[in-house]
C-alpha cells in the first residue's frame, strides 16, 4: 500500500476499495481488472484510490493474500483444536471439513485465482497455505505416532494435505453430483486408510 490508513474513515475507504477489487476480479476477470473499474465499483474517484494503492497489482496482492490466509487460518485452527482434543477419524474429519469450508466460502473468487491468474502471482501464497497446514499436520501425526503406520510424518503430511486439498478444490469448482457429506466421508476414508486408522 502507498499509505497506511490511521483513521476510521480512511480504513473504511481502504476496505471498500479491497471489497470492490474482489468483486471486480470476480465479475470482470483478471485480464480486464483495472484501477478505474475498482474505483467505479467502490464509488470513489481514481485519485482517491491512488492515495492508498499505487496500481492494480497492489490491490490484487492484498485480495489474493487475504483469501489464502483465511483458508489457512480455518484449516490450521481445526488442526490445532483436534491436536489437543482428539485423534484418529474424528480429527481427520474435522480437518477435511475445515479445508472444504475454507475453499467453498468464496468459490467465485477461488475459480478466478486458480484458473485465470498467472501461476507466478498465486504460487507463493498457495504454497504458504500448503506448507503451514503440512507442518501442523506433521506435528499432529508425530504426537499420535503410536497409531500411525507411515514411517515419516513430514512426507505423510505433505501427501495428505496435497491430496485432500485437491479433492476439496475439484469438488468446490467442478460441483460434481455428489453431496458434500458423501465427499467428506470419502476424504476421511481415503486419509484414514492411508494412515492405517479404522473408519468405523
mmCIF file with all atom_site columns, C-alpha atoms in Angstrom:
data_model
loop_
_atom_site.group_PDB
_atom_site.id
_atom_site.type_symbol
_atom_site.label_atom_id
_atom_site.label_alt_id
_atom_site.label_comp_id
_atom_site.label_asym_id
_atom_site.label_entity_id
_atom_site.label_seq_id
_atom_site.pdbx_PDB_ins_code
_atom_site.Cartn_x
_atom_site.Cartn_y
_atom_site.Cartn_z
_atom_site.occupancy
_atom_site.B_iso_or_equiv
_atom_site.pdbx_formal_charge
_atom_site.auth_seq_id
_atom_site.auth_comp_id
_atom_site.auth_asym_id
_atom_site.auth_atom_id
_atom_site.pdbx_PDB_model_num
ATOM 1   C CA . UNK A 1 1   ? 0.000   0.000   0.000   1.00 0.00 ? 1   UNK A CA 1
ATOM 2   C CA . UNK A 1 2   ? 1.101   3.545   -0.734  1.00 0.00 ? 2   UNK A CA 1
ATOM 3   C CA . UNK A 1 3   ? -0.280  4.912   2.539   1.00 0.00 ? 3   UNK A CA 1
ATOM 4   C CA . UNK A 1 4   ? -1.344  3.100   5.694   1.00 0.00 ? 4   UNK A CA 1
ATOM 5   C CA . UNK A 1 5   ? -4.747  4.335   6.904   1.00 0.00 ? 5   UNK A CA 1
ATOM 6   C CA . UNK A 1 6   ? -4.794  5.501   10.515  1.00 0.00 ? 6   UNK A CA 1
ATOM 7   C CA . UNK A 1 7   ? -8.274  6.991   10.889  1.00 0.00 ? 7   UNK A CA 1
ATOM 8   C CA . UNK A 1 8   ? -11.516 5.027   10.869  1.00 0.00 ? 8   UNK A CA 1
ATOM 9   C CA . UNK A 1 9   ? -12.747 6.794   7.749   1.00 0.00 ? 9   UNK A CA 1
ATOM 10  C CA . UNK A 1 10  ? -9.548  6.020   5.862   1.00 0.00 ? 10  UNK A CA 1
ATOM 11  C CA . UNK A 1 11  ? -9.636  2.374   6.952   1.00 0.00 ? 11  UNK A CA 1
ATOM 12  C CA . UNK A 1 12  ? -13.235 2.135   5.793   1.00 0.00 ? 12  UNK A CA 1
ATOM 13  C CA . UNK A 1 13  ? -12.231 3.553   2.398   1.00 0.00 ? 13  UNK A CA 1
ATOM 14  C CA . UNK A 1 14  ? -9.433  1.009   2.048   1.00 0.00 ? 14  UNK A CA 1
ATOM 15  C CA . UNK A 1 15  ? -11.789 -1.825  2.930   1.00 0.00 ? 15  UNK A CA 1
ATOM 16  C CA . UNK A 1 16  ? -14.286 -0.528  0.372   1.00 0.00 ? 16  UNK A CA 1
ATOM 17  C CA . UNK A 1 17  ? -11.572 -0.479  -2.282  1.00 0.00 ? 17  UNK A CA 1
ATOM 18  C CA . UNK A 1 18  ? -10.485 -4.017  -1.442  1.00 0.00 ? 18  UNK A CA 1
ATOM 19  C CA . UNK A 1 19  ? -14.033 -5.365  -1.471  1.00 0.00 ? 19  UNK A CA 1
ATOM 20  C CA . UNK A 1 20  ? -14.625 -3.612  -4.780  1.00 0.00 ? 20  UNK A CA 1
ATOM 21  C CA . UNK A 1 21  ? -11.388 -5.122  -6.089  1.00 0.00 ? 21  UNK A CA 1
ATOM 22  C CA . UNK A 1 22  ? -12.560 -8.586  -5.082  1.00 0.00 ? 22  UNK A CA 1
ATOM 23  C CA . UNK A 1 23  ? -15.912 -8.065  -6.809  1.00 0.00 ? 23  UNK A CA 1
ATOM 24  C CA . UNK A 1 24  ? -14.384 -6.644  -9.990  1.00 0.00 ? 24  UNK A CA 1
ATOM 25  C CA . UNK A 1 25  ? -11.985 -9.581  -10.130 1.00 0.00 ? 25  UNK A CA 1
ATOM 26  C CA . UNK A 1 26  ? -14.928 -11.993 -9.882  1.00 0.00 ? 26  UNK A CA 1
ATOM 27  C CA . UNK A 1 27  ? -17.238 -10.132 -12.259 1.00 0.00 ? 27  UNK A CA 1
ATOM 28  C CA . UNK A 1 28  ? -14.785 -8.995  -14.937 1.00 0.00 ? 28  UNK A CA 1
ATOM 29  C CA . UNK A 1 29  ? -11.915 -11.454 -14.590 1.00 0.00 ? 29  UNK A CA 1
ATOM 30  C CA . UNK A 1 30  ? -8.200  -10.976 -14.250 1.00 0.00 ? 30  UNK A CA 1
ATOM 31  C CA . UNK A 1 31  ? -7.490  -9.785  -17.796 1.00 0.00 ? 31  UNK A CA 1
ATOM 32  C CA . UNK A 1 32  ? -9.781  -6.745  -17.607 1.00 0.00 ? 32  UNK A CA 1
ATOM 33  C CA . UNK A 1 33  ? -9.127  -5.912  -13.953 1.00 0.00 ? 33  UNK A CA 1
ATOM 34  C CA . UNK A 1 34  ? -8.185  -2.222  -13.640 1.00 0.00 ? 34  UNK A CA 1
ATOM 35  C CA . UNK A 1 35  ? -7.966  0.523   -11.047 1.00 0.00 ? 35  UNK A CA 1
ATOM 36  C CA . UNK A 1 36  ? -10.623 2.528   -12.912 1.00 0.00 ? 36  UNK A CA 1
ATOM 37  C CA . UNK A 1 37  ? -13.100 -0.349  -12.665 1.00 0.00 ? 37  UNK A CA 1
ATOM 38  C CA . UNK A 1 38  ? -12.303 -0.777  -8.985  1.00 0.00 ? 38  UNK A CA 1
ATOM 39  C CA . UNK A 1 39  ? -12.767 2.940   -8.315  1.00 0.00 ? 39  UNK A CA 1
ATOM 40  C CA . UNK A 1 40  ? -16.180 2.911   -10.025 1.00 0.00 ? 40  UNK A CA 1
ATOM 41  C CA . UNK A 1 41  ? -17.249 -0.183  -8.064  1.00 0.00 ? 41  UNK A CA 1
ATOM 42  C CA . UNK A 1 42  ? -16.064 1.421   -4.810  1.00 0.00 ? 42  UNK A CA 1
ATOM 43  C CA . UNK A 1 43  ? -17.886 4.667   -5.571  1.00 0.00 ? 43  UNK A CA 1
ATOM 44  C CA . UNK A 1 44  ? -14.760 6.810   -5.335  1.00 0.00 ? 44  UNK A CA 1
ATOM 45  C CA . UNK A 1 45  ? -12.565 8.750   -7.737  1.00 0.00 ? 45  UNK A CA 1
ATOM 46  C CA . UNK A 1 46  ? -9.413  7.169   -9.199  1.00 0.00 ? 46  UNK A CA 1
ATOM 47  C CA . UNK A 1 47  ? -7.450  9.871   -7.372  1.00 0.00 ? 47  UNK A CA 1
ATOM 48  C CA . UNK A 1 48  ? -8.832  8.724   -4.027  1.00 0.00 ? 48  UNK A CA 1
ATOM 49  C CA . UNK A 1 49  ? -7.880  5.144   -4.852  1.00 0.00 ? 49  UNK A CA 1
ATOM 50  C CA . UNK A 1 50  ? -4.326  6.175   -5.750  1.00 0.00 ? 50  UNK A CA 1
ATOM 51  C CA . UNK A 1 51  ? -3.897  7.752   -2.332  1.00 0.00 ? 51  UNK A CA 1
ATOM 52  C CA . UNK A 1 52  ? -3.696  4.208   -0.953  1.00 0.00 ? 52  UNK A CA 1
ATOM 53  C CA . UNK A 1 53  ? -2.772  1.933   -3.854  1.00 0.00 ? 53  UNK A CA 1
ATOM 54  C CA . UNK A 1 54  ? -0.130  2.657   -6.465  1.00 0.00 ? 54  UNK A CA 1
ATOM 55  C CA . UNK A 1 55  ? -1.530  0.316   -9.122  1.00 0.00 ? 55  UNK A CA 1
ATOM 56  C CA . UNK A 1 56  ? -3.856  -2.620  -9.702  1.00 0.00 ? 56  UNK A CA 1
ATOM 57  C CA . UNK A 1 57  ? -1.177  -5.122  -8.671  1.00 0.00 ? 57  UNK A CA 1
ATOM 58  C CA . UNK A 1 58  ? -1.092  -3.718  -5.143  1.00 0.00 ? 58  UNK A CA 1
ATOM 59  C CA . UNK A 1 59  ? -4.858  -4.244  -4.823  1.00 0.00 ? 59  UNK A CA 1
ATOM 60  C CA . UNK A 1 60  ? -4.664  -7.734  -6.265  1.00 0.00 ? 60  UNK A CA 1
ATOM 61  C CA . UNK A 1 61  ? -1.853  -8.692  -3.907  1.00 0.00 ? 61  UNK A CA 1
ATOM 62  C CA . UNK A 1 62  ? -3.959  -7.968  -0.836  1.00 0.00 ? 62  UNK A CA 1
ATOM 63  C CA . UNK A 1 63  ? -7.139  -9.568  -2.217  1.00 0.00 ? 63  UNK A CA 1
ATOM 64  C CA . UNK A 1 64  ? -5.234  -12.746 -3.089  1.00 0.00 ? 64  UNK A CA 1
ATOM 65  C CA . UNK A 1 65  ? -3.294  -12.845 0.178   1.00 0.00 ? 65  UNK A CA 1
ATOM 66  C CA . UNK A 1 66  ? -6.418  -12.373 2.273   1.00 0.00 ? 66  UNK A CA 1
ATOM 67  C CA . UNK A 1 67  ? -8.167  -15.249 0.558   1.00 0.00 ? 67  UNK A CA 1
ATOM 68  C CA . UNK A 1 68  ? -5.393  -17.806 1.071   1.00 0.00 ? 68  UNK A CA 1
ATOM 69  C CA . UNK A 1 69  ? -4.658  -16.578 4.593   1.00 0.00 ? 69  UNK A CA 1
ATOM 70  C CA . UNK A 1 70  ? -8.289  -17.097 5.543   1.00 0.00 ? 70  UNK A CA 1
ATOM 71  C CA . UNK A 1 71  ? -8.316  -20.647 4.183   1.00 0.00 ? 71  UNK A CA 1
ATOM 72  C CA . UNK A 1 72  ? -5.069  -21.304 6.029   1.00 0.00 ? 72  UNK A CA 1
ATOM 73  C CA . UNK A 1 73  ? -6.417  -19.901 9.307   1.00 0.00 ? 73  UNK A CA 1
ATOM 74  C CA . UNK A 1 74  ? -9.588  -22.001 9.158   1.00 0.00 ? 74  UNK A CA 1
ATOM 75  C CA . UNK A 1 75  ? -7.724  -25.228 8.482   1.00 0.00 ? 75  UNK A CA 1
ATOM 76  C CA . UNK A 1 76  ? -4.944  -24.503 10.968  1.00 0.00 ? 76  UNK A CA 1
ATOM 77  C CA . UNK A 1 77  ? -7.499  -23.727 13.682  1.00 0.00 ? 77  UNK A CA 1
ATOM 78  C CA . UNK A 1 78  ? -9.197  -27.077 13.096  1.00 0.00 ? 78  UNK A CA 1
ATOM 79  C CA . UNK A 1 79  ? -5.859  -28.863 13.286  1.00 0.00 ? 79  UNK A CA 1
ATOM 80  C CA . UNK A 1 80  ? -4.849  -27.065 16.469  1.00 0.00 ? 80  UNK A CA 1
ATOM 81  C CA . UNK A 1 81  ? -8.176  -27.891 18.106  1.00 0.00 ? 81  UNK A CA 1
ATOM 82  C CA . UNK A 1 82  ? -8.074  -31.554 17.141  1.00 0.00 ? 82  UNK A CA 1
ATOM 83  C CA . UNK A 1 83  ? -4.445  -31.980 18.137  1.00 0.00 ? 83  UNK A CA 1
ATOM 84  C CA . UNK A 1 84  ? -5.417  -31.142 21.694  1.00 0.00 ? 84  UNK A CA 1
ATOM 85  C CA . UNK A 1 85  ? -8.796  -32.895 21.888  1.00 0.00 ? 85  UNK A CA 1
ATOM 86  C CA . UNK A 1 86  ? -8.971  -35.987 19.670  1.00 0.00 ? 86  UNK A CA 1
ATOM 87  C CA . UNK A 1 87  ? -7.144  -38.373 17.383  1.00 0.00 ? 87  UNK A CA 1
ATOM 88  C CA . UNK A 1 88  ? -7.957  -40.782 14.596  1.00 0.00 ? 88  UNK A CA 1
ATOM 89  C CA . UNK A 1 89  ? -11.037 -40.449 12.397  1.00 0.00 ? 89  UNK A CA 1
ATOM 90  C CA . UNK A 1 90  ? -12.736 -37.548 14.292  1.00 0.00 ? 90  UNK A CA 1
ATOM 91  C CA . UNK A 1 91  ? -9.619  -35.408 13.860  1.00 0.00 ? 91  UNK A CA 1
ATOM 92  C CA . UNK A 1 92  ? -9.283  -36.345 10.177  1.00 0.00 ? 92  UNK A CA 1
ATOM 93  C CA . UNK A 1 93  ? -12.913 -35.464 9.575   1.00 0.00 ? 93  UNK A CA 1
ATOM 94  C CA . UNK A 1 94  ? -12.581 -32.107 11.308  1.00 0.00 ? 94  UNK A CA 1
ATOM 95  C CA . UNK A 1 95  ? -9.571  -31.093 9.232   1.00 0.00 ? 95  UNK A CA 1
ATOM 96  C CA . UNK A 1 96  ? -11.141 -32.266 5.960   1.00 0.00 ? 96  UNK A CA 1
ATOM 97  C CA . UNK A 1 97  ? -14.319 -30.389 6.823   1.00 0.00 ? 97  UNK A CA 1
ATOM 98  C CA . UNK A 1 98  ? -12.375 -27.221 7.638   1.00 0.00 ? 98  UNK A CA 1
ATOM 99  C CA . UNK A 1 99  ? -10.483 -27.438 4.341   1.00 0.00 ? 99  UNK A CA 1
ATOM 100 C CA . UNK A 1 100 ? -13.720 -27.869 2.411   1.00 0.00 ? 100 UNK A CA 1
ATOM 101 C CA . UNK A 1 101 ? -15.323 -24.995 4.322   1.00 0.00 ? 101 UNK A CA 1
ATOM 102 C CA . UNK A 1 102 ? -12.357 -22.728 3.680   1.00 0.00 ? 102 UNK A CA 1
ATOM 103 C CA . UNK A 1 103 ? -12.354 -23.352 -0.061  1.00 0.00 ? 103 UNK A CA 1
ATOM 104 C CA . UNK A 1 104 ? -16.119 -23.218 -0.540  1.00 0.00 ? 104 UNK A CA 1
ATOM 105 C CA . UNK A 1 105 ? -16.652 -19.916 1.281   1.00 0.00 ? 105 UNK A CA 1
ATOM 106 C CA . UNK A 1 106 ? -15.899 -17.917 -1.880  1.00 0.00 ? 106 UNK A CA 1
ATOM 107 C CA . UNK A 1 107 ? -15.983 -20.279 -4.891  1.00 0.00 ? 107 UNK A CA 1
ATOM 108 C CA . UNK A 1 108 ? -16.276 -17.462 -7.449  1.00 0.00 ? 108 UNK A CA 1
ATOM 109 C CA . UNK A 1 109 ? -13.033 -15.884 -6.255  1.00 0.00 ? 109 UNK A CA 1
ATOM 110 C CA . UNK A 1 110 ? -11.361 -19.278 -5.925  1.00 0.00 ? 110 UNK A CA 1
ATOM 111 C CA . UNK A 1 111 ? -12.153 -20.006 -9.574  1.00 0.00 ? 111 UNK A CA 1
ATOM 112 C CA . UNK A 1 112 ? -10.520 -16.785 -10.733 1.00 0.00 ? 112 UNK A CA 1
ATOM 113 C CA . UNK A 1 113 ? -7.473  -17.349 -8.523  1.00 0.00 ? 113 UNK A CA 1
ATOM 114 C CA . UNK A 1 114 ? -6.893  -20.906 -9.729  1.00 0.00 ? 114 UNK A CA 1
ATOM 115 C CA . UNK A 1 115 ? -7.973  -20.638 -13.371 1.00 0.00 ? 115 UNK A CA 1
ATOM 116 C CA . UNK A 1 116 ? -7.252  -17.077 -14.528 1.00 0.00 ? 116 UNK A CA 1
ATOM 117 C CA . UNK A 1 117 ? -4.331  -15.706 -12.556 1.00 0.00 ? 117 UNK A CA 1
ATOM 118 C CA . UNK A 1 118 ? -0.796  -16.330 -13.815 1.00 0.00 ? 118 UNK A CA 1
ATOM 119 C CA . UNK A 1 119 ? 0.747   -19.133 -11.802 1.00 0.00 ? 119 UNK A CA 1
ATOM 120 C CA . UNK A 1 120 ? 3.528   -16.834 -10.605 1.00 0.00 ? 120 UNK A CA 1
ATOM 121 C CA . UNK A 1 121 ? 1.025   -14.485 -8.924  1.00 0.00 ? 121 UNK A CA 1
ATOM 122 C CA . UNK A 1 122 ? -0.680  -17.261 -6.985  1.00 0.00 ? 122 UNK A CA 1
ATOM 123 C CA . UNK A 1 123 ? 2.119   -19.752 -6.358  1.00 0.00 ? 123 UNK A CA 1
ATOM 124 C CA . UNK A 1 124 ? 3.801   -18.333 -3.253  1.00 0.00 ? 124 UNK A CA 1
ATOM 125 C CA . UNK A 1 125 ? 0.565   -17.689 -1.377  1.00 0.00 ? 125 UNK A CA 1
ATOM 126 C CA . UNK A 1 126 ? -0.852  -21.096 -2.175  1.00 0.00 ? 126 UNK A CA 1
ATOM 127 C CA . UNK A 1 127 ? 2.442   -22.737 -1.217  1.00 0.00 ? 127 UNK A CA 1
ATOM 128 C CA . UNK A 1 128 ? 2.337   -20.905 2.114   1.00 0.00 ? 128 UNK A CA 1
ATOM 129 C CA . UNK A 1 129 ? -1.073  -22.472 2.798   1.00 0.00 ? 129 UNK A CA 1
ATOM 130 C CA . UNK A 1 130 ? 0.129   -25.969 1.919   1.00 0.00 ? 130 UNK A CA 1
ATOM 131 C CA . UNK A 1 131 ? 3.328   -25.594 3.947   1.00 0.00 ? 131 UNK A CA 1
ATOM 132 C CA . UNK A 1 132 ? 1.580   -24.262 7.041   1.00 0.00 ? 132 UNK A CA 1
ATOM 133 C CA . UNK A 1 133 ? -1.059  -26.971 7.061   1.00 0.00 ? 133 UNK A CA 1
ATOM 134 C CA . UNK A 1 134 ? 1.581   -29.609 6.254   1.00 0.00 ? 134 UNK A CA 1
ATOM 135 C CA . UNK A 1 135 ? 3.739   -28.584 9.217   1.00 0.00 ? 135 UNK A CA 1
ATOM 136 C CA . UNK A 1 136 ? 0.761   -28.580 11.582  1.00 0.00 ? 136 UNK A CA 1
ATOM 137 C CA . UNK A 1 137 ? -0.372  -31.948 10.257  1.00 0.00 ? 137 UNK A CA 1
ATOM 138 C CA . UNK A 1 138 ? 3.120   -33.380 10.682  1.00 0.00 ? 138 UNK A CA 1
ATOM 139 C CA . UNK A 1 139 ? 3.208   -32.191 14.300  1.00 0.00 ? 139 UNK A CA 1
ATOM 140 C CA . UNK A 1 140 ? -0.186  -33.779 14.889  1.00 0.00 ? 140 UNK A CA 1
ATOM 141 C CA . UNK A 1 141 ? 0.982   -37.053 13.332  1.00 0.00 ? 141 UNK A CA 1
ATOM 142 C CA . UNK A 1 142 ? 4.108   -37.107 15.487  1.00 0.00 ? 142 UNK A CA 1
ATOM 143 C CA . UNK A 1 143 ? 2.001   -36.591 18.588  1.00 0.00 ? 143 UNK A CA 1
ATOM 144 C CA . UNK A 1 144 ? -0.076  -39.636 17.684  1.00 0.00 ? 144 UNK A CA 1
ATOM 145 C CA . UNK A 1 145 ? 2.743   -41.687 16.212  1.00 0.00 ? 145 UNK A CA 1
ATOM 146 C CA . UNK A 1 146 ? 1.773   -44.846 18.103  1.00 0.00 ? 146 UNK A CA 1
ATOM 147 C CA . UNK A 1 147 ? -1.342  -45.203 15.950  1.00 0.00 ? 147 UNK A CA 1
ATOM 148 C CA . UNK A 1 148 ? 0.300   -44.366 12.614  1.00 0.00 ? 148 UNK A CA 1
ATOM 149 C CA . UNK A 1 149 ? 1.805   -46.886 10.187  1.00 0.00 ? 149 UNK A CA 1
ATOM 150 C CA . UNK A 1 150 ? 3.682   -44.413 7.932   1.00 0.00 ? 150 UNK A CA 1
ATOM 151 C CA . UNK A 1 151 ? 7.446   -44.007 8.527   1.00 0.00 ? 151 UNK A CA 1
ATOM 152 C CA . UNK A 1 152 ? 7.928   -40.250 8.014   1.00 0.00 ? 152 UNK A CA 1
ATOM 153 C CA . UNK A 1 153 ? 5.319   -37.796 9.383   1.00 0.00 ? 153 UNK A CA 1
ATOM 154 C CA . UNK A 1 154 ? 6.621   -34.887 7.276   1.00 0.00 ? 154 UNK A CA 1
ATOM 155 C CA . UNK A 1 155 ? 6.257   -36.734 3.956   1.00 0.00 ? 155 UNK A CA 1
ATOM 156 C CA . UNK A 1 156 ? 2.963   -38.246 5.071   1.00 0.00 ? 156 UNK A CA 1
ATOM 157 C CA . UNK A 1 157 ? 1.630   -34.809 5.995   1.00 0.00 ? 157 UNK A CA 1
ATOM 158 C CA . UNK A 1 158 ? 2.587   -33.385 2.597   1.00 0.00 ? 158 UNK A CA 1
ATOM 159 C CA . UNK A 1 159 ? 0.840   -36.230 0.746   1.00 0.00 ? 159 UNK A CA 1
ATOM 160 C CA . UNK A 1 160 ? -2.274  -35.857 2.911   1.00 0.00 ? 160 UNK A CA 1
ATOM 161 C CA . UNK A 1 161 ? -2.528  -32.099 2.515   1.00 0.00 ? 161 UNK A CA 1
ATOM 162 C CA . UNK A 1 162 ? -1.981  -32.139 -1.253  1.00 0.00 ? 162 UNK A CA 1
ATOM 163 C CA . UNK A 1 163 ? -4.454  -34.991 -1.733  1.00 0.00 ? 163 UNK A CA 1
ATOM 164 C CA . UNK A 1 164 ? -7.189  -33.531 0.479   1.00 0.00 ? 164 UNK A CA 1
ATOM 165 C CA . UNK A 1 165 ? -6.761  -30.028 -0.900  1.00 0.00 ? 165 UNK A CA 1
ATOM 166 C CA . UNK A 1 166 ? -7.042  -31.221 -4.493  1.00 0.00 ? 166 UNK A CA 1
ATOM 167 C CA . UNK A 1 167 ? -10.157 -33.292 -3.804  1.00 0.00 ? 167 UNK A CA 1
ATOM 168 C CA . UNK A 1 168 ? -11.720 -30.336 -1.983  1.00 0.00 ? 168 UNK A CA 1
ATOM 169 C CA . UNK A 1 169 ? -10.702 -27.925 -4.749  1.00 0.00 ? 169 UNK A CA 1
ATOM 170 C CA . UNK A 1 170 ? -12.188 -30.054 -7.530  1.00 0.00 ? 170 UNK A CA 1
ATOM 171 C CA . UNK A 1 171 ? -15.435 -30.583 -5.593  1.00 0.00 ? 171 UNK A CA 1
ATOM 172 C CA . UNK A 1 172 ? -15.847 -26.847 -4.988  1.00 0.00 ? 172 UNK A CA 1
ATOM 173 C CA . UNK A 1 173 ? -15.042 -25.815 -8.573  1.00 0.00 ? 173 UNK A CA 1
ATOM 174 C CA . UNK A 1 174 ? -16.493 -28.698 -10.597 1.00 0.00 ? 174 UNK A CA 1
ATOM 175 C CA . UNK A 1 175 ? -19.573 -29.308 -8.449  1.00 0.00 ? 175 UNK A CA 1
ATOM 176 C CA . UNK A 1 176 ? -19.938 -32.991 -9.337  1.00 0.00 ? 176 UNK A CA 1
ATOM 177 C CA . UNK A 1 177 ? -23.305 -34.585 -8.441  1.00 0.00 ? 177 UNK A CA 1
ATOM 178 C CA . UNK A 1 178 ? -22.093 -35.838 -5.069  1.00 0.00 ? 178 UNK A CA 1
ATOM 179 C CA . UNK A 1 179 ? -23.366 -34.426 -1.755  1.00 0.00 ? 179 UNK A CA 1
ATOM 180 C CA . UNK A 1 180 ? -20.868 -32.605 0.427   1.00 0.00 ? 180 UNK A CA 1
ATOM 181 C CA . UNK A 1 181 ? -21.309 -35.114 3.240   1.00 0.00 ? 181 UNK A CA 1
ATOM 182 C CA . UNK A 1 182 ? -20.575 -38.044 0.918   1.00 0.00 ? 182 UNK A CA 1
ATOM 183 C CA . UNK A 1 183 ? -17.439 -36.358 -0.403  1.00 0.00 ? 183 UNK A CA 1
ATOM 184 C CA . UNK A 1 184 ? -16.331 -35.617 3.141   1.00 0.00 ? 184 UNK A CA 1
ATOM 185 C CA . UNK A 1 185 ? -16.802 -39.261 4.108   1.00 0.00 ? 185 UNK A CA 1
ATOM 186 C CA . UNK A 1 186 ? -14.703 -40.362 1.130   1.00 0.00 ? 186 UNK A CA 1
ATOM 187 C CA . UNK A 1 187 ? -11.947 -37.913 2.073   1.00 0.00 ? 187 UNK A CA 1
ATOM 188 C CA . UNK A 1 188 ? -11.961 -39.332 5.597   1.00 0.00 ? 188 UNK A CA 1
ATOM 189 C CA . UNK A 1 189 ? -11.877 -42.929 4.317   1.00 0.00 ? 189 UNK A CA 1
ATOM 190 C CA . UNK A 1 190 ? -9.034  -42.134 1.910   1.00 0.00 ? 190 UNK A CA 1
ATOM 191 C CA . UNK A 1 191 ? -6.974  -40.423 4.591   1.00 0.00 ? 191 UNK A CA 1
ATOM 192 C CA . UNK A 1 192 ? -7.727  -42.905 7.373   1.00 0.00 ? 192 UNK A CA 1
ATOM 193 C CA . UNK A 1 193 ? -6.847  -45.810 5.103   1.00 0.00 ? 193 UNK A CA 1
ATOM 194 C CA . UNK A 1 194 ? -3.526  -44.210 4.228   1.00 0.00 ? 194 UNK A CA 1
ATOM 195 C CA . UNK A 1 195 ? -2.747  -43.616 7.888   1.00 0.00 ? 195 UNK A CA 1
ATOM 196 C CA . UNK A 1 196 ? -3.879  -47.081 8.963   1.00 0.00 ? 196 UNK A CA 1
ATOM 197 C CA . UNK A 1 197 ? -6.866  -45.893 11.026  1.00 0.00 ? 197 UNK A CA 1
ATOM 198 C CA . UNK A 1 198 ? -10.155 -47.733 11.129  1.00 0.00 ? 198 UNK A CA 1
ATOM 199 C CA . UNK A 1 199 ? -13.050 -45.550 9.949   1.00 0.00 ? 199 UNK A CA 1
ATOM 200 C CA . UNK A 1 200 ? -15.843 -47.477 11.609  1.00 0.00 ? 200 UNK A CA 1
#
